Amino acid sequence: MAENVQSNDPRTQSERQFSVQRIYVKDASFESPNAPDIFRGEWKPTHELNVSTKVNRIQEDLFEVVLSVTVSAQLGDKTAFIVEVQQAGIFGIAGFAEQEMGAMVGAYCPNLLFPYAREVVSDLVSKGSFPQLVLQHVNFDALFAQHQQEAMQRAQGDAVEQPSQH
């Protein structure tokens, strides 16, 4: 999958390129610490979902993006299961402005990786003998925008809190 887009901005007449080099499971784990007792009660769990991303620059225009997804299910005060998946991809990204690069690796790539991570989570939960779990879509564009906003507020707060030196 490669996408070539010619920029209309006269300042950046370079061609923007995006390609998926590889998508893979970097790490996966499943725990059911209270099995087999957990199967004896009525199945009405509460779930908690945590997602995060990490970006590693491999070369000039080559990036590894790792989407970490952790799902835990509680049945009362007992943990039914914990699933942790690190779904990764290697992406070729070139010709984008610095601000666009942040959105590419912080939102666009995780959006591409999430369906793969969702499938791994669902498979592991099913293989643990629990009812199928299909994660709802995560809006990585909104999460990235929120992260950018919080980073700006922290930077402004740090600038305000700097004591003057005499």
mmCIF file of C-alpha atoms in Angstrom:
data_model
loop_
_atom_site.group_PDB
_atom_site.id
_atom_site.type_symbol
_atom_site.label_atom_id
_atom_site.label_comp_id
_atom_site.label_asym_id
_atom_site.label_seq_id
_atom_site.Cartn_x
_atom_site.Cartn_y
_atom_site.Cartn_z
ATOM 1 C CA MET A 1 0.000 0.000 0.000
ATOM 2 C CA ALA A 2 1.678 3.191 -1.151
ATOM 3 C CA GLU A 3 0.246 6.637 -1.492
ATOM 4 C CA ASN A 4 1.930 9.433 -3.414
ATOM 5 C CA VAL A 5 0.500 12.916 -3.054
ATOM 6 C CA GLN A 6 1.892 15.953 -4.847
ATOM 7 C CA SER A 7 1.908 18.975 -2.554
ATOM 8 C CA ASN A 8 0.133 22.120 -3.766
ATOM 9 C CA ASP A 9 2.230 24.231 -1.415
ATOM 10 C CA PRO A 10 4.870 26.006 -3.531
ATOM 11 C CA ARG A 11 7.256 26.064 -0.535
ATOM 12 C CA THR A 12 7.289 22.256 -0.388
ATOM 13 C CA GLN A 13 7.315 20.916 -3.922
ATOM 14 C CA SER A 14 8.472 17.541 -2.619
ATOM 15 C CA GLU A 15 6.294 14.506 -3.098
ATOM 16 C CA ARG A 16 4.593 13.160 0.033
ATOM 17 C CA GLN A 17 4.839 9.399 0.382
ATOM 18 C CA PHE A 18 3.290 6.911 2.755
ATOM 19 C CA SER A 19 3.733 3.144 2.610
ATOM 20 C CA VAL A 20 3.043 0.217 4.881
ATOM 21 C CA GLN A 21 6.166 -1.945 4.961
ATOM 22 C CA ARG A 22 5.011 -4.515 7.508
ATOM 23 C CA ILE A 23 2.339 -5.095 10.183
ATOM 24 C CA TYR A 24 3.065 -7.577 12.959
ATOM 25 C CA VAL A 25 2.343 -8.609 16.539
ATOM 26 C CA LYS A 26 5.325 -7.472 18.610
ATOM 27 C CA ASP A 27 4.069 -8.938 21.896
ATOM 28 C CA ALA A 28 0.879 -10.552 23.203
ATOM 29 C CA SER A 29 -0.137 -11.998 26.531
ATOM 30 C CA PHE A 30 -3.267 -13.399 28.132
ATOM 31 C CA GLU A 31 -3.822 -14.075 31.824
ATOM 32 C CA SER A 32 -6.789 -15.577 33.583
ATOM 33 C CA PRO A 33 -5.576 -15.558 37.185
ATOM 34 C CA ASN A 34 -8.839 -16.783 38.709
ATOM 35 C CA ALA A 35 -9.615 -19.639 36.326
ATOM 36 C CA PRO A 36 -11.285 -22.051 36.661
ATOM 37 C CA ASP A 37 -13.332 -20.541 39.526
ATOM 38 C CA ILE A 38 -14.169 -17.460 37.443
ATOM 39 C CA PHE A 39 -16.254 -19.626 35.057
ATOM 40 C CA ARG A 40 -18.641 -20.711 37.811
ATOM 41 C CA GLY A 41 -20.518 -17.430 38.286
ATOM 42 C CA GLU A 42 -22.834 -15.360 36.122
ATOM 43 C CA TRP A 43 -20.913 -13.543 33.363
ATOM 44 C CA LYS A 44 -21.528 -9.793 33.854
ATOM 45 C CA PRO A 45 -18.041 -8.292 33.780
ATOM 46 C CA THR A 46 -16.799 -4.753 33.693
ATOM 47 C CA HIS A 47 -14.064 -3.990 31.177
ATOM 48 C CA GLU A 48 -11.253 -1.478 31.168
ATOM 49 C CA LEU A 49 -9.397 -0.513 27.984
ATOM 50 C CA ASN A 50 -6.058 1.300 27.852
ATOM 51 C CA VAL A 51 -4.268 2.259 24.652
ATOM 52 C CA SER A 52 -0.946 3.942 24.038
ATOM 53 C CA THR A 53 1.496 4.364 21.185
ATOM 54 C CA LYS A 54 5.232 4.477 20.856
ATOM 55 C CA VAL A 55 7.191 5.611 17.806
ATOM 56 C CA ASN A 56 10.702 4.484 16.930
ATOM 57 C CA ARG A 57 12.553 6.084 14.027
ATOM 58 C CA ILE A 58 14.349 3.264 12.207
ATOM 59 C CA GLN A 59 15.859 5.345 9.403
ATOM 60 C CA GLU A 60 15.364 8.814 7.929
ATOM 61 C CA ASP A 61 11.918 8.059 6.453
ATOM 62 C CA LEU A 62 11.148 4.728 8.146
ATOM 63 C CA PHE A 63 9.225 4.450 11.420
ATOM 64 C CA GLU A 64 8.069 1.654 13.687
ATOM 65 C CA VAL A 65 4.778 2.528 15.389
ATOM 66 C CA VAL A 66 3.731 0.280 18.275
ATOM 67 C CA LEU A 67 0.130 0.375 19.447
ATOM 68 C CA SER A 68 -0.258 -1.104 22.932
ATOM 69 C CA VAL A 69 -3.728 -2.290 23.888
ATOM 70 C CA THR A 70 -4.539 -3.609 27.361
ATOM 71 C CA VAL A 71 -7.974 -4.947 28.243
ATOM 72 C CA SER A 72 -8.923 -6.204 31.665
ATOM 73 C CA ALA A 73 -12.213 -7.762 32.734
ATOM 74 C CA GLN A 74 -13.399 -7.791 36.329
ATOM 75 C CA LEU A 75 -16.147 -9.978 37.688
ATOM 76 C CA GLY A 76 -16.987 -8.419 41.018
ATOM 77 C CA ASP A 77 -13.718 -8.083 42.892
ATOM 78 C CA LYS A 78 -11.958 -10.791 40.853
ATOM 79 C CA THR A 79 -9.970 -10.385 37.663
ATOM 80 C CA ALA A 80 -11.422 -12.572 34.931
ATOM 81 C CA PHE A 81 -8.704 -11.851 32.379
ATOM 82 C CA ILE A 82 -6.045 -9.411 31.278
ATOM 83 C CA VAL A 83 -5.014 -9.174 27.625
ATOM 84 C CA GLU A 84 -2.024 -7.152 26.498
ATOM 85 C CA VAL A 85 -1.196 -6.746 22.812
ATOM 86 C CA GLN A 86 1.527 -4.723 21.146
ATOM 87 C CA GLN A 87 0.548 -4.425 17.493
ATOM 88 C CA ALA A 88 3.293 -2.832 15.439
ATOM 89 C CA GLY A 89 3.886 -1.603 11.941
ATOM 90 C CA ILE A 90 6.791 -0.331 9.915
ATOM 91 C CA PHE A 91 5.827 2.669 7.822
ATOM 92 C CA GLY A 92 7.656 4.617 5.160
ATOM 93 C CA ILE A 93 6.740 8.289 5.577
ATOM 94 C CA ALA A 94 8.393 11.094 3.612
ATOM 95 C CA GLY A 95 7.699 14.614 2.414
ATOM 96 C CA PHE A 96 5.341 15.643 5.213
ATOM 97 C CA ALA A 97 5.766 18.806 7.283
ATOM 98 C CA GLU A 98 6.825 18.290 10.915
ATOM 99 C CA GLN A 99 3.311 18.964 12.243
ATOM 100 C CA GLU A 100 1.852 16.500 9.726
ATOM 101 C CA MET A 101 4.417 13.877 10.733
ATOM 102 C CA GLY A 102 3.133 13.998 14.308
ATOM 103 C CA ALA A 103 -0.400 13.326 13.107
ATOM 104 C CA MET A 104 0.778 10.556 10.770
ATOM 105 C CA VAL A 105 2.620 8.553 13.450
ATOM 106 C CA GLY A 106 0.352 9.611 16.327
ATOM 107 C CA ALA A 107 -3.067 9.111 14.727
ATOM 108 C CA TYR A 108 -3.036 7.771 11.164
ATOM 109 C CA CYS A 109 -0.747 4.784 11.812
ATOM 110 C CA PRO A 110 -2.509 3.746 15.062
ATOM 111 C CA ASN A 111 -5.820 3.915 13.149
ATOM 112 C CA LEU A 112 -4.370 1.426 10.656
ATOM 113 C CA LEU A 113 -3.017 -0.855 13.399
ATOM 114 C CA PHE A 114 -6.102 -0.942 15.638
ATOM 115 C CA PRO A 115 -8.189 -3.455 13.628
ATOM 116 C CA TYR A 116 -5.284 -5.903 13.769
ATOM 117 C CA ALA A 117 -4.909 -5.418 17.534
ATOM 118 C CA ARG A 118 -8.673 -5.799 17.996
ATOM 119 C CA GLU A 119 -8.534 -9.145 16.175
ATOM 120 C CA VAL A 120 -5.673 -10.432 18.360
ATOM 121 C CA VAL A 121 -7.510 -9.362 21.537
ATOM 122 C CA SER A 122 -10.707 -11.065 20.381
ATOM 123 C CA ASP A 123 -8.861 -14.275 19.493
ATOM 124 C CA LEU A 124 -7.014 -14.436 22.821
ATOM 125 C CA VAL A 125 -10.182 -13.819 24.844
ATOM 126 C CA SER A 126 -12.034 -16.539 22.902
ATOM 127 C CA LYS A 127 -9.140 -18.980 23.351
ATOM 128 C CA GLY A 128 -9.305 -18.264 27.081
ATOM 129 C CA SER A 129 -12.858 -19.684 26.962
ATOM 130 C CA PHE A 130 -14.557 -16.328 27.514
ATOM 131 C CA PRO A 131 -17.368 -14.861 25.392
ATOM 132 C CA GLN A 132 -16.139 -13.026 22.309
ATOM 133 C CA LEU A 133 -14.970 -9.494 23.000
ATOM 134 C CA VAL A 134 -15.089 -7.030 20.113
ATOM 135 C CA LEU A 135 -13.500 -3.708 20.986
ATOM 136 C CA GLN A 136 -15.252 -0.582 19.798
ATOM 137 C CA HIS A 137 -13.368 1.733 17.464
ATOM 138 C CA VAL A 138 -10.965 4.182 19.099
ATOM 139 C CA ASN A 139 -10.762 7.703 17.638
ATOM 140 C CA PHE A 140 -6.998 8.171 17.478
ATOM 141 C CA ASP A 141 -7.423 11.534 15.726
ATOM 142 C CA ALA A 142 -9.272 12.869 18.778
ATOM 143 C CA LEU A 143 -6.778 11.267 21.188
ATOM 144 C CA PHE A 144 -3.863 12.803 19.266
ATOM 145 C CA ALA A 145 -5.536 16.239 19.283
ATOM 146 C CA GLN A 146 -6.176 15.919 23.038
ATOM 147 C CA HIS A 147 -2.542 14.900 23.611
ATOM 148 C CA GLN A 148 -1.324 17.905 21.583
ATOM 149 C CA GLN A 149 -3.618 20.246 23.552
ATOM 150 C CA GLU A 150 -2.375 18.878 26.891
ATOM 151 C CA ALA A 151 1.257 19.208 25.759
ATOM 152 C CA MET A 152 0.644 22.864 24.800
ATOM 153 C CA GLN A 153 -0.986 23.573 28.161
ATOM 154 C CA ARG A 154 1.923 21.942 30.013
ATOM 155 C CA ALA A 155 4.410 23.988 27.977
ATOM 156 C CA GLN A 156 2.510 27.199 28.708
ATOM 157 C CA GLY A 157 2.274 26.265 32.388
ATOM 158 C CA ASP A 158 6.021 25.591 32.546
ATOM 159 C CA ALA A 159 6.724 28.959 30.945
ATOM 160 C CA VAL A 160 4.489 30.767 33.446
ATOM 161 C CA GLU A 161 5.926 28.915 36.464
ATOM 162 C CA GLN A 162 9.553 29.753 35.704
ATOM 163 C CA PRO A 163 10.796 31.964 38.559
ATOM 164 C CA SER A 164 12.534 35.146 37.523
ATOM 165 C CA GLN A 165 16.181 35.288 38.447
ATOM 166 C CA HIS A 166 17.775 38.496 39.663
#
